[in-house]
């Protein structure tokens, strides 16, 4: 039995495989059969006829009465139709057949009413396309991991001092972290500076990044051409090397295939190109074109107080973020024990790199996505209304079909297929629109993080497809249900007469929903718009117009001789001051008006209270000419002066005095110590007025201005000009070239433009939301127009009767107008209620405007009512042109 | 003549459009005596394949006639049963049909069994025998 059993089992297994193959073959044949009717109906009928003939002949031969023969033949003949049906079912795949038949019928029907079809398709294209475009932005920026292998393991390491102040990391500490931790595959750091590349005809400004060892290891990116850095290149005096970006390779070297070994010149040194990075590598900054290996063994890199690096690391597989955080805490605690003076007050912060990259725009993006989804909802509601109207007009056709035996379910199903066809076509057009929209977004919002990664790809296509199906479900259910329930007798008994009772309450409900949602969108957009307007009216506290800002290239090496650096900068300021058209010149470490915060803790040397020992304020390095240039008024004391690196003078602003030094009679003459950089006390020489240097949308903060003209080799230069700031740019360049031919002037822009640029995200958000809101309003008005037209046409006979009985035309028009206005009015109230409910979503994005600002809301309601009334006027007045005699004659 | 249709789970039912596979044909005998014989689809396949294997190429009527003859009238296949089954077998590759001219100079579709069909026939016969012997043993055991 054993071997027989095995044999049997094997036979059964292979039989199972055979059966599957047979079934698969059958499936293929039947699939083919749905598209090509093979064998044809004629062949099948011929075969059956042949069979019938033989049955008849057999019947005749058997004898039996002609009656019996004829009855038998008849019975068999009846079988032909049924046999054909069974054969057709076997030939194709019945479900698929039904679907394809429905689709073909739907296409035919839609072709017969082109204006309806085009309207619906365009509307759906707009709604689905906008939604898809927004989703592709959200997907690329927020949902997908960074475009590196295992991108979600990349972490940003920050060194936090005194609880809040982030400082750059000393190279030795970074190496300690790398050595002592167990959570990371590799940790590295980088810093960036803008320098002059002088191997070409003119000095070119270029941004370079100095990167620590293991840089490419952290990213797990290999250069597209060439190689990464060796350890030898990360040492002082080691071989020179530079990696260039793909863009730099194309622009500067014309995509030369033999670029390896060609030289880059920075200052007096030359560096051979050892590799080209891939085009997609845009870190640490999308403007970085050169990467240099940073030498960690030189003398000034050994200080634990050096502030060089921004830190990044790659987590080991399997290590979670809390584990890594705990590990780094332990590591830093060890270092604190070992080096108490420098490391005790530091702690390490770990944040996923993607988080730090996109956190700023997350809320804006989701807000916009919410807006565009509302728009889609309004679009669907609009289309549902259109479909309902159309179904009402087709009720005769449907009644006839039901009377002839069609099943209501089949008819409803077929209506649904019509909607599905519309939806799929609309979605395809929407995809085209979305492709265009994402390209436009990439161009218009070039500053947004990760914007270059936004594309239309497989995931987005899937999303579009699913949207199309959901839209079809939403729009099509109501009309499909309605169509199945047509009143047969009423329709068939009287061809011409239309329904007297206009069952349009559902359509009015849909219109009301559209208006309510539009009001909601409009309220949001209106609030953002007004907030933006308020922002533009803010008094900055410093001069914004007629200010030109720029930088002059320098390099980190200049910090070796600070006196020479200060002399250079001061000399440049003087030279520029002498130019015609220039009113004043100054330098600053940070640009005013842009949100860059650098907080420090200060202590008063003459402190008598707790607060005076720990005063947290913004620390801004500026040259003494700053306050005059920026026209920030001097409130007390005297302005600080130019000085050698020895004595240090500072100015404080009014907020600082109000917050910390209110008890003192006069703050001038007091001494401050800052924990961070300068251990020597600085003397306060005077108090200046408040300026919103941290951003126009923020309250002025206590600020300490350190008077130094050269906080780093490349400070921002600020020029107050007599005329147009941009006009002076060329003059400035020429002057600098005259003084220092090896340095380039870059990052030139009027200050106004920069501050505007800081609000680019804000502006984009507002503009887009306003666009969505206006689109929504248009759709809602079209909905009002359409529904009222429909109502008027339904009630023509009634209107004719009324007019014949003596009603005034104006009264009729007013009646219809009021009907529409009533619905819109109620919908506005509902929309307002919704706005209140969702007002929280806008918190933090509004400036100078509360979420329930009455001015904005009243304006919105007024606009909506006005536009809706206008939209209702046309169909309502059409009612006035009904000829009572003609209507009555139509009977 | 009535027809009961049931779904039988198969490979096809995992696909979006499931194929209605008729698993039960009732072969009605209108105006003839007692019970209609319900025959499983599998056995119809077996009968057709065996007939063609034994007698060579036949057209549909001939197959029905042969089966009626062999069963002495118990099995009368109507067109709606036979021809879909023949189409199905052809789709599965067990038969092939071609148009030919009969002796009476009429055009008819003749079916012949393929090599694959022969293999399937062997398998089905073995399976049928096995089933019969199991049922036999079972029924006898209870008796």
PDB file of N, CA and C in Angstrom, chain A residues 548 550 552 572 574-583 585 719-740 743-746 748:
ATOM      1  N   UNK A 548      20.090  98.364   1.328  1.00  0.00           N
ATOM      2  CA  UNK A 548      20.667  97.295   0.521  1.00  0.00           C
ATOM      3  C   UNK A 548      21.496  96.408   1.428  1.00  0.00           C
ATOM      4  N   UNK A 550      24.179  92.986   1.574  1.00  0.00           N
ATOM      5  CA  UNK A 550      25.002  92.066   0.795  1.00  0.00           C
ATOM      6  C   UNK A 550      26.105  91.534   1.695  1.00  0.00           C
ATOM      7  N   UNK A 552      30.359  90.097   1.595  1.00  0.00           N
ATOM      8  CA  UNK A 552      31.611  90.039   0.845  1.00  0.00           C
ATOM      9  C   UNK A 552      32.305  88.761   1.260  1.00  0.00           C
ATOM     10  N   UNK A 572      36.483  98.685   4.845  1.00  0.00           N
ATOM     11  CA  UNK A 572      35.442  98.543   3.818  1.00  0.00           C
ATOM     12  C   UNK A 572      34.255  99.446   4.133  1.00  0.00           C
ATOM     13  N   UNK A 574      34.259 102.227   5.758  1.00  0.00           N
ATOM     14  CA  UNK A 574      34.607 103.618   5.464  1.00  0.00           C
ATOM     15  C   UNK A 574      34.588 103.888   3.975  1.00  0.00           C
ATOM     16  N   UNK A 575      35.149 102.932   3.212  1.00  0.00           N
ATOM     17  CA  UNK A 575      35.207 103.139   1.761  1.00  0.00           C
ATOM     18  C   UNK A 575      33.807 103.237   1.177  1.00  0.00           C
ATOM     19  N   UNK A 576      32.919 102.381   1.647  1.00  0.00           N
ATOM     20  CA  UNK A 576      31.560 102.397   1.120  1.00  0.00           C
ATOM     21  C   UNK A 576      30.826 103.652   1.541  1.00  0.00           C
ATOM     22  N   UNK A 577      31.123 104.122   2.753  1.00  0.00           N
ATOM     23  CA  UNK A 577      30.447 105.323   3.247  1.00  0.00           C
ATOM     24  C   UNK A 577      30.743 106.499   2.348  1.00  0.00           C
ATOM     25  N   UNK A 578      31.927 106.483   1.748  1.00  0.00           N
ATOM     26  CA  UNK A 578      32.333 107.624   0.923  1.00  0.00           C
ATOM     27  C   UNK A 578      31.643 107.620  -0.436  1.00  0.00           C
ATOM     28  N   UNK A 579      30.997 106.556  -0.812  1.00  0.00           N
ATOM     29  CA  UNK A 579      30.367 106.484  -2.135  1.00  0.00           C
ATOM     30  C   UNK A 579      29.208 107.461  -2.232  1.00  0.00           C
ATOM     31  N   UNK A 580      29.020 108.072  -3.419  1.00  0.00           N
ATOM     32  CA  UNK A 580      27.846 108.951  -3.582  1.00  0.00           C
ATOM     33  C   UNK A 580      26.580 108.119  -3.595  1.00  0.00           C
ATOM     34  N   UNK A 581      25.522 108.627  -2.997  1.00  0.00           N
ATOM     35  CA  UNK A 581      24.249 107.895  -2.956  1.00  0.00           C
ATOM     36  C   UNK A 581      24.129 107.016  -1.743  1.00  0.00           C
ATOM     37  N   UNK A 582      25.187 106.930  -0.956  1.00  0.00           N
ATOM     38  CA  UNK A 582      25.131 106.104   0.241  1.00  0.00           C
ATOM     39  C   UNK A 582      24.991 107.019   1.447  1.00  0.00           C
ATOM     40  N   UNK A 583      23.964 106.790   2.248  1.00  0.00           N
ATOM     41  CA  UNK A 583      23.768 107.623   3.432  1.00  0.00           C
ATOM     42  C   UNK A 583      24.517 107.076   4.639  1.00  0.00           C
ATOM     43  N   UNK A 585      26.503 103.194   6.344  1.00  0.00           N
ATOM     44  CA  UNK A 585      26.907 101.796   6.169  1.00  0.00           C
ATOM     45  C   UNK A 585      27.125 101.171   7.532  1.00  0.00           C
ATOM     46  N   UNK A 719      23.466  98.899   3.799  1.00  0.00           N
ATOM     47  CA  UNK A 719      23.690 100.224   3.231  1.00  0.00           C
ATOM     48  C   UNK A 719      22.379 100.965   3.212  1.00  0.00           C
ATOM     49  N   UNK A 720      22.369 102.172   3.793  1.00  0.00           N
ATOM     50  CA  UNK A 720      21.163 102.977   3.600  1.00  0.00           C
ATOM     51  C   UNK A 720      21.435 103.887   2.418  1.00  0.00           C
ATOM     52  N   UNK A 721      20.583 103.758   1.413  1.00  0.00           N
ATOM     53  CA  UNK A 721      20.840 104.479   0.173  1.00  0.00           C
ATOM     54  C   UNK A 721      19.935 105.687   0.051  1.00  0.00           C
ATOM     55  N   UNK A 722      20.362 106.582  -0.796  1.00  0.00           N
ATOM     56  CA  UNK A 722      19.575 107.793  -1.014  1.00  0.00           C
ATOM     57  C   UNK A 722      18.391 107.500  -1.931  1.00  0.00           C
ATOM     58  N   UNK A 723      18.653 106.706  -2.933  1.00  0.00           N
ATOM     59  CA  UNK A 723      17.604 106.381  -3.910  1.00  0.00           C
ATOM     60  C   UNK A 723      17.272 104.897  -3.845  1.00  0.00           C
ATOM     61  N   UNK A 724      17.044 104.313  -4.994  1.00  0.00           N
ATOM     62  CA  UNK A 724      16.717 102.888  -5.081  1.00  0.00           C
ATOM     63  C   UNK A 724      17.915 102.045  -4.643  1.00  0.00           C
ATOM     64  N   UNK A 725      17.711 101.128  -3.720  1.00  0.00           N
ATOM     65  CA  UNK A 725      18.849 100.333  -3.241  1.00  0.00           C
ATOM     66  C   UNK A 725      19.504  99.507  -4.338  1.00  0.00           C
ATOM     67  N   UNK A 726      18.705  98.877  -5.190  1.00  0.00           N
ATOM     68  CA  UNK A 726      19.283  97.978  -6.181  1.00  0.00           C
ATOM     69  C   UNK A 726      20.195  98.726  -7.147  1.00  0.00           C
ATOM     70  N   UNK A 727      19.898  99.992  -7.356  1.00  0.00           N
ATOM     71  CA  UNK A 727      20.693 100.759  -8.328  1.00  0.00           C
ATOM     72  C   UNK A 727      22.143 100.913  -7.888  1.00  0.00           C
ATOM     73  N   UNK A 728      22.375 100.786  -6.605  1.00  0.00           N
ATOM     74  CA  UNK A 728      23.725 100.994  -6.094  1.00  0.00           C
ATOM     75  C   UNK A 728      24.556  99.726  -6.114  1.00  0.00           C
ATOM     76  N   UNK A 729      23.943  98.611  -6.440  1.00  0.00           N
ATOM     77  CA  UNK A 729      24.646  97.326  -6.335  1.00  0.00           C
ATOM     78  C   UNK A 729      25.907  97.311  -7.182  1.00  0.00           C
ATOM     79  N   UNK A 730      25.812  97.774  -8.406  1.00  0.00           N
ATOM     80  CA  UNK A 730      26.969  97.727  -9.298  1.00  0.00           C
ATOM     81  C   UNK A 730      28.093  98.605  -8.774  1.00  0.00           C
ATOM     82  N   UNK A 731      27.726  99.802  -8.287  1.00  0.00           N
ATOM     83  CA  UNK A 731      28.726 100.709  -7.729  1.00  0.00           C
ATOM     84  C   UNK A 731      29.483 100.045  -6.594  1.00  0.00           C
ATOM     85  N   UNK A 732      28.743  99.354  -5.752  1.00  0.00           N
ATOM     86  CA  UNK A 732      29.351  98.657  -4.615  1.00  0.00           C
ATOM     87  C   UNK A 732      30.339  97.610  -5.111  1.00  0.00           C
ATOM     88  N   UNK A 733      29.913  96.842  -6.098  1.00  0.00           N
ATOM     89  CA  UNK A 733      30.793  95.793  -6.622  1.00  0.00           C
ATOM     90  C   UNK A 733      32.108  96.371  -7.128  1.00  0.00           C
ATOM     91  N   UNK A 734      31.964  97.445  -7.886  1.00  0.00           N
ATOM     92  CA  UNK A 734      33.165  98.048  -8.458  1.00  0.00           C
ATOM     93  C   UNK A 734      34.097  98.546  -7.365  1.00  0.00           C
ATOM     94  N   UNK A 735      33.526  99.160  -6.328  1.00  0.00           N
ATOM     95  CA  UNK A 735      34.339  99.669  -5.235  1.00  0.00           C
ATOM     96  C   UNK A 735      35.083  98.544  -4.551  1.00  0.00           C
ATOM     97  N   UNK A 736      34.396  97.450  -4.288  1.00  0.00           N
ATOM     98  CA  UNK A 736      35.022  96.321  -3.612  1.00  0.00           C
ATOM     99  C   UNK A 736      36.098  95.703  -4.495  1.00  0.00           C
ATOM    100  N   UNK A 737      35.833  95.631  -5.787  1.00  0.00           N
ATOM    101  CA  UNK A 737      36.835  95.060  -6.683  1.00  0.00           C
ATOM    102  C   UNK A 737      38.083  95.921  -6.676  1.00  0.00           C
ATOM    103  N   UNK A 738      37.836  97.217  -6.586  1.00  0.00           N
ATOM    104  CA  UNK A 738      38.953  98.146  -6.566  1.00  0.00           C
ATOM    105  C   UNK A 738      39.807  97.916  -5.322  1.00  0.00           C
ATOM    106  N   UNK A 739      39.139  97.730  -4.201  1.00  0.00           N
ATOM    107  CA  UNK A 739      39.857  97.548  -2.949  1.00  0.00           C
ATOM    108  C   UNK A 739      40.456  96.161  -2.829  1.00  0.00           C
ATOM    109  N   UNK A 740      39.613  95.147  -3.121  1.00  0.00           N
ATOM    110  CA  UNK A 740      40.055  93.767  -2.912  1.00  0.00           C
ATOM    111  C   UNK A 740      39.622  92.917  -4.085  1.00  0.00           C
ATOM    112  N   UNK A 743      38.038  89.305  -3.777  1.00  0.00           N
ATOM    113  CA  UNK A 743      36.807  88.998  -3.049  1.00  0.00           C
ATOM    114  C   UNK A 743      35.602  89.284  -3.934  1.00  0.00           C
ATOM    115  N   UNK A 744      34.551  88.498  -3.748  1.00  0.00           N
ATOM    116  CA  UNK A 744      33.343  88.726  -4.541  1.00  0.00           C
ATOM    117  C   UNK A 744      32.232  89.231  -3.631  1.00  0.00           C
ATOM    118  N   UNK A 745      31.382  90.032  -4.244  1.00  0.00           N
ATOM    119  CA  UNK A 745      30.203  90.532  -3.543  1.00  0.00           C
ATOM    120  C   UNK A 745      29.036  89.619  -3.903  1.00  0.00           C
ATOM    121  N   UNK A 746      28.343  89.116  -2.916  1.00  0.00           N
ATOM    122  CA  UNK A 746      27.258  88.180  -3.226  1.00  0.00           C
ATOM    123  C   UNK A 746      26.087  88.379  -2.278  1.00  0.00           C
ATOM    124  N   UNK A 748      23.308  89.791  -2.782  1.00  0.00           N
ATOM    125  CA  UNK A 748      22.900  91.199  -2.809  1.00  0.00           C
ATOM    126  C   UNK A 748      21.393  91.268  -2.964  1.00  0.00           C
TER     127      UNK A 748
END
